[in-house]
Short mmCIF file of C-alpha atoms in Angstrom, two decimals:
data_model
loop_
_atom_site.label_atom_id
_atom_site.label_comp_id
_atom_site.label_asym_id
_atom_site.label_seq_id
_atom_site.Cartn_x
_atom_site.Cartn_y
_atom_site.Cartn_z
CA UNK A 10 203.43 103.63 191.63
CA UNK A 11 203.72 105.31 194.88
CA UNK A 12 201.95 103.41 197.69
CA UNK A 13 200.83 104.05 201.32
CA UNK A 14 202.88 100.95 202.28
CA UNK A 15 206.07 102.47 200.98
CA UNK A 16 206.04 105.72 202.97
CA UNK A 17 209.20 105.91 205.07
CA UNK A 18 208.48 105.58 208.85
CA UNK A 19 210.63 108.74 209.56
CA UNK A 20 208.47 110.75 207.25
CA UNK A 21 205.22 109.38 208.94
CA UNK A 22 206.64 110.19 212.27
CA UNK A 23 207.37 113.83 211.10
CA UNK A 24 203.94 114.07 209.75
CA UNK A 25 202.40 112.81 213.17
CA UNK A 26 204.60 115.20 215.14
CA UNK A 27 203.53 118.16 212.91
CA UNK A 28 199.81 117.29 213.33
CA UNK A 29 200.29 116.98 217.14
CA UNK A 30 201.93 120.27 217.47
CA UNK A 31 199.57 122.20 215.12
CA UNK A 32 196.65 120.46 216.78
CA UNK A 33 197.49 122.09 220.15
CA UNK A 34 198.12 125.47 218.56
CA UNK A 35 195.28 128.24 218.83
CA UNK A 36 192.83 126.03 220.50
CA UNK A 37 190.65 128.99 221.31
CA UNK A 38 190.11 129.50 217.62
CA UNK A 39 186.79 128.87 215.85
CA UNK A 40 186.09 125.62 214.37
CA UNK A 41 187.16 126.17 210.75
CA UNK A 42 184.62 128.61 209.33
CA UNK A 43 182.99 127.78 205.89
CA UNK A 44 184.24 124.23 205.88
CA UNK A 45 182.32 121.32 204.54
CA UNK A 46 180.65 120.83 208.17
CA UNK A 47 179.44 124.30 208.36
CA UNK A 48 176.15 123.68 210.21
CA UNK A 49 177.24 121.15 212.63
CA UNK A 50 175.72 121.60 216.06
CA UNK A 51 178.82 120.67 217.97
CA UNK A 52 180.40 124.07 217.74
CA UNK A 53 177.13 125.83 218.56
CA UNK A 54 176.00 123.84 221.63
CA UNK A 55 177.44 120.54 222.30
CA UNK A 56 180.71 121.91 223.91
CA UNK A 57 178.68 123.68 226.59
CA UNK A 58 176.23 120.83 227.14
CA UNK A 59 178.81 118.21 227.99
CA UNK A 60 180.91 120.67 230.01
CA UNK A 61 178.01 122.04 231.89
CA UNK A 62 178.19 119.60 234.87
CA UNK A 63 181.93 120.16 235.18
CA UNK A 64 181.56 124.04 235.15
CA UNK A 65 178.89 123.77 237.82
CA UNK A 66 181.03 121.59 239.88
CA UNK A 67 183.89 123.90 239.63
CA UNK A 68 182.01 127.13 240.52
CA UNK A 69 179.72 125.81 243.36
CA UNK A 70 180.59 122.07 244.07
CA UNK A 71 177.35 120.79 242.59
CA UNK A 72 176.87 118.49 239.50
CA UNK A 73 173.33 118.98 238.86
CA UNK A 74 171.15 122.22 238.53
CA UNK A 75 167.60 121.08 239.63
CA UNK A 76 165.74 123.02 237.10
CA UNK A 77 168.15 122.74 234.04
CA UNK A 78 169.39 120.34 231.39
CA UNK A 79 171.78 117.76 233.13
CA UNK A 80 173.26 115.40 230.41
CA UNK A 81 176.08 114.53 232.70
CA UNK A 82 173.79 112.20 234.67
CA UNK A 83 173.61 109.78 231.72
CA UNK A 84 177.06 110.62 230.07
CA UNK A 85 179.22 111.28 233.18
CA UNK A 86 182.78 110.34 232.13
CA UNK A 87 183.53 113.44 230.13
CA UNK A 88 182.26 115.82 232.73
CA UNK A 89 184.10 114.15 235.47
CA UNK A 90 187.48 114.45 233.65
CA UNK A 91 186.72 118.09 232.73
CA UNK A 92 185.88 118.80 236.51
CA UNK A 93 189.34 117.34 237.50
CA UNK A 94 191.00 119.52 234.84
CA UNK A 95 189.18 122.62 235.59
CA UNK A 96 190.01 122.38 239.32
CA UNK A 97 193.68 122.63 238.06
CA UNK A 98 193.31 125.12 235.33
CA UNK A 99 190.28 126.90 235.84
CA UNK A 100 187.32 126.88 233.50
CA UNK A 101 188.94 127.06 230.02
CA UNK A 102 187.88 126.28 226.58
CA UNK A 103 191.62 125.69 225.66
CA UNK A 104 192.19 123.25 228.41
CA UNK A 105 188.98 121.17 227.66
CA UNK A 106 189.93 121.20 223.89
CA UNK A 107 193.36 120.20 224.65
CA UNK A 108 191.99 117.16 226.64
CA UNK A 109 189.78 116.19 223.67
CA UNK A 110 192.74 116.32 221.22
CA UNK A 111 194.95 114.44 223.67
CA UNK A 112 192.39 111.53 223.41
CA UNK A 113 192.57 111.52 219.60
CA UNK A 114 196.42 111.36 219.83
CA UNK A 115 195.86 108.28 221.99
CA UNK A 116 193.50 106.93 219.39
CA UNK A 117 196.05 107.15 216.73
CA UNK A 118 198.64 105.31 218.73
CA UNK A 119 196.14 102.58 219.87
CA UNK A 120 194.91 102.14 216.23
CA UNK A 121 198.43 101.64 215.22
CA UNK A 122 199.01 99.02 217.96
CA UNK A 123 195.79 97.18 217.15
CA UNK A 124 196.67 96.97 213.53
CA UNK A 125 200.32 95.83 214.36
CA UNK A 126 198.87 92.74 215.99
CA UNK A 127 197.40 91.78 212.59
CA UNK A 128 200.49 92.92 210.48
CA UNK A 129 203.36 94.98 211.82
CA UNK A 130 203.68 96.60 208.42
CA UNK A 131 200.16 98.23 208.83
CA UNK A 132 201.17 100.13 211.98
CA UNK A 133 202.42 103.41 210.45
CA UNK A 134 200.12 103.58 207.45
CA UNK A 135 197.09 103.10 209.88
CA UNK A 136 198.44 105.95 212.16
CA UNK A 137 198.99 108.23 209.04
CA UNK A 138 195.58 107.78 207.59
CA UNK A 139 193.61 108.18 210.83
CA UNK A 140 195.66 111.14 212.05
CA UNK A 141 195.32 112.86 208.83
CA UNK A 142 191.47 112.45 208.63
CA UNK A 143 190.24 116.00 208.51
CA UNK A 144 186.84 115.13 210.02
CA UNK A 145 188.54 113.35 213.08
CA UNK A 146 191.17 116.04 213.37
CA UNK A 147 188.87 119.11 213.41
CA UNK A 148 186.20 117.65 215.61
CA UNK A 149 188.86 116.40 218.09
CA UNK A 150 189.81 120.10 218.59
CA UNK A 151 186.32 120.81 220.03
CA UNK A 152 185.28 119.82 223.72
CA UNK A 153 182.83 117.12 222.61
CA UNK A 154 182.26 113.39 223.54
CA UNK A 155 183.53 111.83 220.33
CA UNK A 156 187.19 112.09 220.87
CA UNK A 157 187.13 110.33 224.04
CA UNK A 158 184.42 107.90 222.88
CA UNK A 159 186.68 106.76 219.79
CA UNK A 160 189.73 106.29 222.16
CA UNK A 161 187.80 104.03 224.55
CA UNK A 162 186.21 102.08 221.56
CA UNK A 163 189.56 101.32 220.06
CA UNK A 164 191.30 100.59 223.52
CA UNK A 165 188.62 98.05 224.05
CA UNK A 166 189.45 96.70 220.55
CA UNK A 167 193.13 96.47 221.64
CA UNK A 168 192.30 94.48 224.82
CA UNK A 169 189.86 92.32 222.95
CA UNK A 170 191.88 91.42 219.75
CA UNK A 171 194.39 88.54 220.15
CA UNK A 172 195.23 85.72 217.82
CA UNK A 173 195.45 83.49 220.84
CA UNK A 174 193.11 83.17 223.74
CA UNK A 175 193.45 86.37 225.58
CA UNK A 176 194.52 86.31 229.35
CA UNK A 177 191.80 86.85 231.88
CA UNK A 178 193.17 90.18 232.99
CA UNK A 179 192.92 91.39 229.34
CA UNK A 180 189.30 90.19 229.20
CA UNK A 181 188.54 91.92 232.34
CA UNK A 182 190.28 95.18 230.92
CA UNK A 183 188.00 94.80 227.78
CA UNK A 184 184.88 94.88 229.98
CA UNK A 185 186.04 97.97 231.87
CA UNK A 186 187.18 99.87 228.78
CA UNK A 187 183.87 99.24 227.23
CA UNK A 188 182.13 100.60 230.35
CA UNK A 189 184.14 103.68 230.07
CA UNK A 190 183.03 104.09 226.37
CA UNK A 191 179.28 103.64 227.54
CA UNK A 192 179.68 106.14 230.27
CA UNK A 193 181.24 108.59 227.69
CA UNK A 194 178.35 108.17 225.16
CA UNK A 195 175.65 105.46 225.25
CA UNK A 196 175.90 105.17 221.29
CA UNK A 197 178.64 102.74 222.18
CA UNK A 198 175.86 100.10 222.61
CA UNK A 199 175.60 99.99 218.86
CA UNK A 200 179.16 98.57 218.72
CA UNK A 201 178.30 95.47 220.85
CA UNK A 202 178.10 93.13 217.85
CA UNK A 203 181.47 94.38 216.50
CA UNK A 204 183.21 93.59 219.98
CA UNK A 205 181.43 90.15 220.08
CA UNK A 206 182.82 89.11 216.76
CA UNK A 207 186.28 90.33 217.61
CA UNK A 208 186.28 88.11 220.81
CA UNK A 209 184.52 85.17 219.17
CA UNK A 210 186.33 84.55 215.92
CA UNK A 211 189.76 83.85 217.25
CA UNK A 212 188.09 81.38 219.84
CA UNK A 213 185.70 79.62 217.25
CA UNK A 214 188.10 76.81 216.60
CA UNK A 215 188.12 75.95 220.15
CA UNK A 216 184.55 74.91 220.19
CA UNK A 217 185.01 71.56 218.63
CA UNK A 218 187.98 70.58 220.78
CA UNK A 219 186.39 69.25 223.87
CA UNK A 220 184.66 70.74 226.91
CA UNK A 221 187.65 72.50 228.26
CA UNK A 222 188.40 74.29 225.11
CA UNK A 223 184.72 75.05 224.81
CA UNK A 224 184.68 76.62 228.24
CA UNK A 225 187.76 78.77 227.30
CA UNK A 226 185.89 80.03 224.28
CA UNK A 227 182.82 80.92 226.27
CA UNK A 228 184.97 82.78 228.83
CA UNK A 229 186.33 84.98 226.23
CA UNK A 230 182.71 86.35 225.88
CA UNK A 231 181.40 85.94 229.33
CA UNK A 232 184.27 87.56 231.30
CA UNK A 233 184.06 90.99 229.44
CA UNK A 234 180.20 90.90 229.21
CA UNK A 235 179.99 90.17 233.09
CA UNK A 236 182.61 92.84 233.81
CA UNK A 237 180.59 95.42 231.78
CA UNK A 238 177.24 94.37 233.36
CA UNK A 239 178.54 94.70 236.90
CA UNK A 240 180.35 98.01 236.24
CA UNK A 241 177.59 99.78 234.28
CA UNK A 242 174.94 98.15 236.44
CA UNK A 243 176.31 99.69 239.58
CA UNK A 244 176.29 103.10 238.04
CA UNK A 245 172.75 102.59 236.60
CA UNK A 246 171.28 101.54 240.02
CA UNK A 247 173.32 104.28 241.89
CA UNK A 248 172.87 107.22 239.74
CA UNK A 249 170.80 106.85 236.50
CA UNK A 250 167.89 104.93 238.20
CA UNK A 251 167.72 107.51 240.87
CA UNK A 252 167.51 110.52 238.63
CA UNK A 253 164.53 109.85 236.25
CA UNK A 254 163.73 113.31 235.48
CA UNK A 255 167.24 114.16 234.09
CA UNK A 256 167.30 110.76 232.17
CA UNK A 257 163.77 111.32 230.76
CA UNK A 258 164.72 114.93 229.55
CA UNK A 259 167.93 113.58 228.05
CA UNK A 260 166.28 110.89 225.98
CA UNK A 261 163.42 113.09 224.96
CA UNK A 262 165.88 115.69 223.75
CA UNK A 263 167.75 113.02 221.96
CA UNK A 264 164.71 112.15 219.91
CA UNK A 265 165.47 109.40 217.50
CA UNK A 266 163.43 106.24 216.67
CA UNK A 267 162.78 104.37 213.53
CA UNK A 268 160.48 106.26 211.22
CA UNK A 269 159.01 106.05 207.62
CA UNK A 270 161.71 108.62 206.71
CA UNK A 271 164.54 106.30 208.01
CA UNK A 272 164.99 104.78 204.67
CA UNK A 273 165.71 108.20 203.12
CA UNK A 274 167.94 108.86 206.28
CA UNK A 275 170.03 105.84 205.51
CA UNK A 276 170.40 106.84 201.92
CA UNK A 277 171.47 110.31 203.20
CA UNK A 278 173.93 108.54 205.70
CA UNK A 279 175.52 106.70 202.79
CA UNK A 280 175.88 109.98 200.83
CA UNK A 281 177.36 112.08 203.71
CA UNK A 282 179.98 109.20 204.23
CA UNK A 283 181.25 110.38 200.95
CA UNK A 284 181.29 114.01 201.54
CA UNK A 285 181.97 114.21 205.33
CA UNK A 286 184.10 111.23 206.01
CA UNK A 287 186.43 110.95 203.16
CA UNK A 288 186.02 111.74 199.48
CA UNK A 289 188.82 109.46 198.24
CA UNK A 290 189.24 106.56 200.73
CA UNK A 291 185.50 105.95 201.16
CA UNK A 292 184.60 105.30 197.48
CA UNK A 293 187.91 103.44 196.87
CA UNK A 294 187.05 101.17 199.81
CA UNK A 295 183.36 100.54 198.43
CA UNK A 296 184.76 99.71 195.01
CA UNK A 297 187.33 97.36 196.54
CA UNK A 298 184.55 95.59 198.51
CA UNK A 299 182.67 95.25 195.35
CA UNK A 300 185.46 93.97 193.30
CA UNK A 301 186.40 91.40 195.97
CA UNK A 302 182.75 90.25 196.53
CA UNK A 303 182.65 89.24 192.72
CA UNK A 304 185.61 86.78 193.54
CA UNK A 305 184.40 85.84 196.96
CA UNK A 306 187.53 87.02 198.63
CA UNK A 307 186.15 89.59 201.18
CA UNK A 308 188.13 88.40 204.38
CA UNK A 309 185.11 87.86 206.63
CA UNK A 310 186.99 85.29 208.64
CA UNK A 311 189.61 88.01 209.64
CA UNK A 312 188.43 89.02 213.07
CA UNK A 313 189.86 92.58 212.88
CA UNK A 314 188.18 93.14 209.43
CA UNK A 315 184.77 91.91 210.63
CA UNK A 316 185.20 94.23 213.65
CA UNK A 317 185.87 97.19 211.48
CA UNK A 318 182.84 96.54 209.32
CA UNK A 319 180.55 96.10 212.17
CA UNK A 320 182.04 99.18 213.70
CA UNK A 321 181.27 101.22 210.55
CA UNK A 322 177.73 99.52 210.28
CA UNK A 323 176.93 100.14 214.15
CA UNK A 324 177.77 103.80 214.07
CA UNK A 325 175.77 104.28 210.93
CA UNK A 326 172.89 102.37 212.41
CA UNK A 327 173.11 104.86 215.44
CA UNK A 328 172.89 107.80 213.17
CA UNK A 329 169.88 106.32 211.33
CA UNK A 330 168.01 105.59 214.52
CA UNK A 331 169.12 108.91 216.17
CA UNK A 332 167.80 110.62 212.95
CA UNK A 333 169.79 113.78 213.36
CA UNK A 334 172.98 112.90 211.86
CA UNK A 335 175.34 115.68 212.53
CA UNK A 336 178.69 115.89 210.83
CA UNK A 337 180.67 115.20 213.94
CA UNK A 338 178.93 111.67 214.25
CA UNK A 339 180.62 111.01 210.89
CA UNK A 340 184.10 111.78 212.44
CA UNK A 341 183.76 108.28 214.29
CA UNK A 342 183.50 106.45 211.04
CA UNK A 343 187.01 107.68 209.96
CA UNK A 344 188.68 105.00 212.11
CA UNK A 345 186.90 101.84 211.02
CA UNK A 346 186.95 103.16 207.36
CA UNK A 347 190.74 103.51 207.27
CA UNK A 348 190.97 100.00 209.00
CA UNK A 349 188.82 98.45 206.41
CA UNK A 350 190.66 100.13 203.46
CA UNK A 351 194.18 98.86 204.79
CA UNK A 352 193.00 95.24 205.59
CA UNK A 353 191.59 94.99 201.98
CA UNK A 354 195.05 95.54 200.60
CA UNK A 355 196.13 91.92 201.27
CA UNK A 356 193.11 90.18 199.65
CA UNK A 357 193.28 92.63 196.76
CA UNK A 358 196.93 91.69 196.12
CA UNK A 359 196.01 88.00 196.01
CA UNK A 360 192.88 88.32 193.84
CA UNK A 361 193.49 91.53 191.81
CA UNK A 362 196.97 92.73 191.75
CA UNK A 363 196.37 95.80 189.80
CA UNK A 364 193.49 96.74 191.96
CA UNK A 365 195.75 96.33 194.90
CA UNK A 366 198.38 98.87 193.57
CA UNK A 367 195.47 101.34 192.66
CA UNK A 368 194.06 101.02 196.22
CA UNK A 369 197.49 101.49 197.80
CA UNK A 370 198.05 104.63 195.68
CA UNK A 371 194.58 105.97 196.43
CA UNK A 372 195.21 105.63 200.10
CA UNK A 373 198.49 107.74 199.77
CA UNK A 374 196.59 110.22 197.76
CA UNK A 375 194.01 110.41 200.68
CA UNK A 376 196.89 111.22 203.14
CA UNK A 377 198.33 114.02 200.86
CA UNK A 378 195.03 115.53 200.08
CA UNK A 379 193.89 115.48 203.63
CA UNK A 380 197.13 116.93 204.89
CA UNK A 381 196.84 119.88 202.52
CA UNK A 382 193.26 120.42 203.54
CA UNK A 383 194.26 120.52 207.24
CA UNK A 384 197.03 122.81 206.50
CA UNK A 385 194.93 125.03 204.40
CA UNK A 386 192.17 125.47 207.18
CA UNK A 387 194.81 125.73 209.89
CA UNK A 388 196.84 128.58 208.23
CA UNK A 389 194.02 131.09 208.64
CA UNK A 390 192.65 130.68 212.13
CA UNK A 391 189.64 133.01 213.20
CA UNK A 392 188.52 133.85 216.71
CA UNK A 393 185.02 135.28 216.32
CA UNK A 394 183.46 133.13 218.95
CA UNK A 395 186.16 133.76 221.44
CA UNK A 396 185.85 137.53 220.77
CA UNK A 397 182.35 137.64 221.03
CA UNK A 398 182.44 135.78 224.34
CA UNK A 399 185.05 138.15 225.72
CA UNK A 400 182.78 141.29 224.81
CA UNK A 401 179.75 139.60 226.34
CA UNK A 402 181.90 138.97 229.58
CA UNK A 403 182.98 142.56 229.81
CA UNK A 404 179.62 143.93 229.33
CA UNK A 405 178.18 141.55 232.14
CA UNK A 406 181.06 142.60 234.33
CA UNK A 407 180.21 146.25 233.90
CA UNK A 408 177.03 145.93 235.80
CA UNK A 409 178.09 144.33 239.14
CA UNK A 410 174.68 144.74 240.77
CA UNK A 411 173.07 142.37 238.20
CA UNK A 412 173.21 138.63 238.67
CA UNK A 413 176.11 137.26 236.69
CA UNK A 414 174.01 133.99 235.91
CA UNK A 415 173.25 133.82 232.24
CA UNK A 416 170.33 131.76 230.58
CA UNK A 417 169.89 130.63 226.95
CA UNK A 418 171.05 128.07 224.38
CA UNK A 419 174.08 130.38 223.56
CA UNK A 420 175.07 130.83 227.03
CA UNK A 421 176.01 127.06 227.47
CA UNK A 422 178.49 127.19 224.63
CA UNK A 423 179.90 130.64 225.91
CA UNK A 424 180.49 129.66 229.39
CA UNK A 425 183.60 127.62 228.36
CA UNK A 426 185.11 130.97 227.39
CA UNK A 427 183.51 133.20 229.91
CA UNK A 428 183.65 131.04 233.17
CA UNK A 429 180.16 132.24 234.06
CA UNK A 430 177.40 130.03 235.40
CA UNK A 431 175.05 129.45 232.72
CA UNK A 432 171.55 127.67 232.30
CA UNK A 433 170.09 126.15 229.09
CA UNK A 434 166.75 126.85 227.86
CA UNK A 435 166.00 123.10 228.03
CA UNK A 436 165.00 121.43 231.30
CA UNK A 437 162.26 120.25 233.48
CA UNK A 438 160.63 123.68 233.90
CA UNK A 439 158.99 126.25 231.74
CA UNK A 440 161.05 129.21 230.93
CA UNK A 441 158.84 131.50 233.02
CA UNK A 442 159.23 129.16 236.06
CA UNK A 443 162.97 128.87 235.54
CA UNK A 444 163.40 132.63 235.36
CA UNK A 445 161.36 133.06 238.46
CA UNK A 446 163.41 130.18 240.24
CA UNK A 447 166.99 130.78 239.17
CA UNK A 448 166.77 134.80 238.74
CA UNK A 449 169.33 135.03 235.93
CA UNK A 450 170.47 138.42 235.12
CA UNK A 451 171.21 138.06 231.35
CA UNK A 452 170.18 136.04 228.26
CA UNK A 453 172.82 134.90 225.67
CA UNK A 454 171.02 133.56 222.63
CA UNK A 455 172.05 132.47 219.11
CA UNK A 456 170.21 134.92 216.79
CA UNK A 457 167.87 132.21 215.57
CA UNK A 458 166.71 131.13 218.88
CA UNK A 459 165.71 134.34 220.65
CA UNK A 460 162.04 133.18 220.19
CA UNK A 461 162.41 131.02 223.35
CA UNK A 462 161.90 134.24 225.24
CA UNK A 463 159.04 135.75 223.16
CA UNK A 464 156.48 133.49 225.12
CA UNK A 465 153.57 135.63 226.32
CA UNK A 466 153.77 134.19 229.94
CA UNK A 467 157.59 135.14 229.85
CA UNK A 468 156.96 138.64 228.33
CA UNK A 469 154.27 139.22 230.87
CA UNK A 470 156.47 139.11 233.78
CA UNK A 471 160.00 140.11 232.46
CA UNK A 472 161.62 142.81 230.24
CA UNK A 473 164.46 141.73 227.89
CA UNK A 474 166.61 144.82 227.08
CA UNK A 475 169.06 144.27 224.01
CA UNK A 476 172.60 144.91 225.00
CA UNK A 477 174.26 143.94 221.71
CA UNK A 478 174.64 141.73 218.77
CA UNK A 479 178.18 139.77 218.46
CA UNK A 480 179.17 137.96 215.24
CA UNK A 481 180.38 134.53 215.85
CA UNK A 482 180.97 131.53 213.66
CA UNK A 483 179.55 130.82 210.25
CA UNK A 484 176.26 129.11 210.53
CA UNK A 485 173.82 129.81 207.88
CA UNK A 486 171.21 130.69 210.59
CA UNK A 487 173.36 130.96 213.67
CA UNK A 488 176.12 133.51 213.01
CA UNK A 489 175.69 135.79 215.92
CA UNK A 490 175.20 135.94 219.70
CA UNK A 491 172.73 138.28 221.18
CA UNK A 492 172.84 139.75 224.69
CA UNK A 493 169.84 140.89 226.84
CA UNK A 494 169.50 142.24 230.16
CA UNK A 495 166.71 140.67 232.05
CA UNK A 496 164.58 142.79 234.17
CA UNK A 497 161.25 141.90 236.18
CA UNK A 498 158.40 144.17 235.29
#
C-alpha cells in the first residue's frame, strides 16, 4: 500500500520547490474566491490593521495615530518588520505578502528539523504535509500575523526540544524566540503549557538523581521563563504600560471571554477543524487516537507528541475564549495536527499494524488531495481587490485639492495597495470628532459597513458624496468597496 513514509526525497523536494515558486507568484491576486474560507475577516481587514503602524511610519515617521486604532502597540513585531521592508520597497501588498510567505517557508524547514530530532525519517514527510496544507498555504499569502506567529512558535520548539539537557545558550534562545512570538501575537500565551512540557519531560528523570541533577532540571524551565519575563517585561513597562488607551481599545475590540455560548463554540471549533484544517488528516488522526487509547498506547511520555497535543489544544482554547474563531486561526492548527499524525505512526505500528498502514496511506492521500486543491485554486487567479484599489487611487488622485487621507474600515485594507494614509472607523474618538480632527477627504467602506457614517451627528456636519462602487472579493455581505467624497456642510 502506498505510504507517506515511502515518498522519495527527491520527489518531496520537487514538490516543496514547486510550492515555494508558485507561492511567490501573483501575490497581488485575491485570496482564492469562493473557497471554503469565503467569509474570513483576514482578507477584508486584518492585513490593513496589522500593517497600519508600518504604513504610518513609512509615510510620516510616526507609529501611532493619536485618534485611531493602533494595534501595533500591543503587537509590534510584524509592523516593525514591515516598516523595515517598506522603507526599502515602498508600501506594497506584494512585498508584505512575500514576507509573510517567507515565514511559512521557514516554518516548513524548522518543523522538519524538529521532527528529525525525534526520528530522521520523519523530516521529509513532515515538510511535505505542512507545506501542502491549503489553509496554511493560502493564509500565508496574506500579510497577517499567523505566518510569523507559527514560525516563532516552532522555532521556540526547535530550541526547547532536546533528548539531552539543552545548553544554556539554547535555553536563552528559547526564551527570546517565545518573546518574539508573544510580540507577534499575544495568543502565544495559550501555548505556555506546551513549551513547559517540551522542556520538562526530557529532564524529568534527573529529578531523582540528587541535588545537582535536580538543579539542572529546574534550570531547563527557569532559564527560558526568566529570559521571557525580562524581555517581555521590558517592553510591557516601556511601551504597553505607557499606552493604556491603545491597549484598552485593542482588548475591547478583541472581545472574547468565556460565556454560556462557549460550550457550543467549542463544538463548532471541533467541527471546523474537520472542514477548515484538513478533511482527511484530521478525522484519521482522531480515529488513530481513539484506537490507541483502547490499547493504552498513546505516547504521552514522548515530549514532542505531548507538545503537539497541547499546541493543538492551546490554540483551540484561544479560539473558544476569543469567541470569534475565524478560518485563519485554524491555519495555525495545521502544524500540530500533522506532527501528531506522523508521531502516531510508530505506536500504531507496534499496536495495530493494519491501522499503521492505513494511517500512512491516509497521510499520503492527504498530501495528494491538498496539492491538487492548491493547484486548482492557483490556476485561476483573480485581481478584483487590486483593481478596485487602483480605480479608487486614480479617482482620489484626480482631485488634488482634496485631502488624500481616507477613512473607513475598507480604507485600512486598501492602503496596502494604494499607499495612501488611512484611518479606521475604530479608535478612541467618535466618528464626528475624528472627522473634525483629522480632516480626511474620502471614505472607503465595504458595502455592508457604510452605516458607520450614517450617524445623525456625522450627517449634521458633513456631506458624503458617492463616487463609485467597486466590486472586490467574494464575501456574502462584503463584495464591493464604496468611495465617498467628504465635504463639510
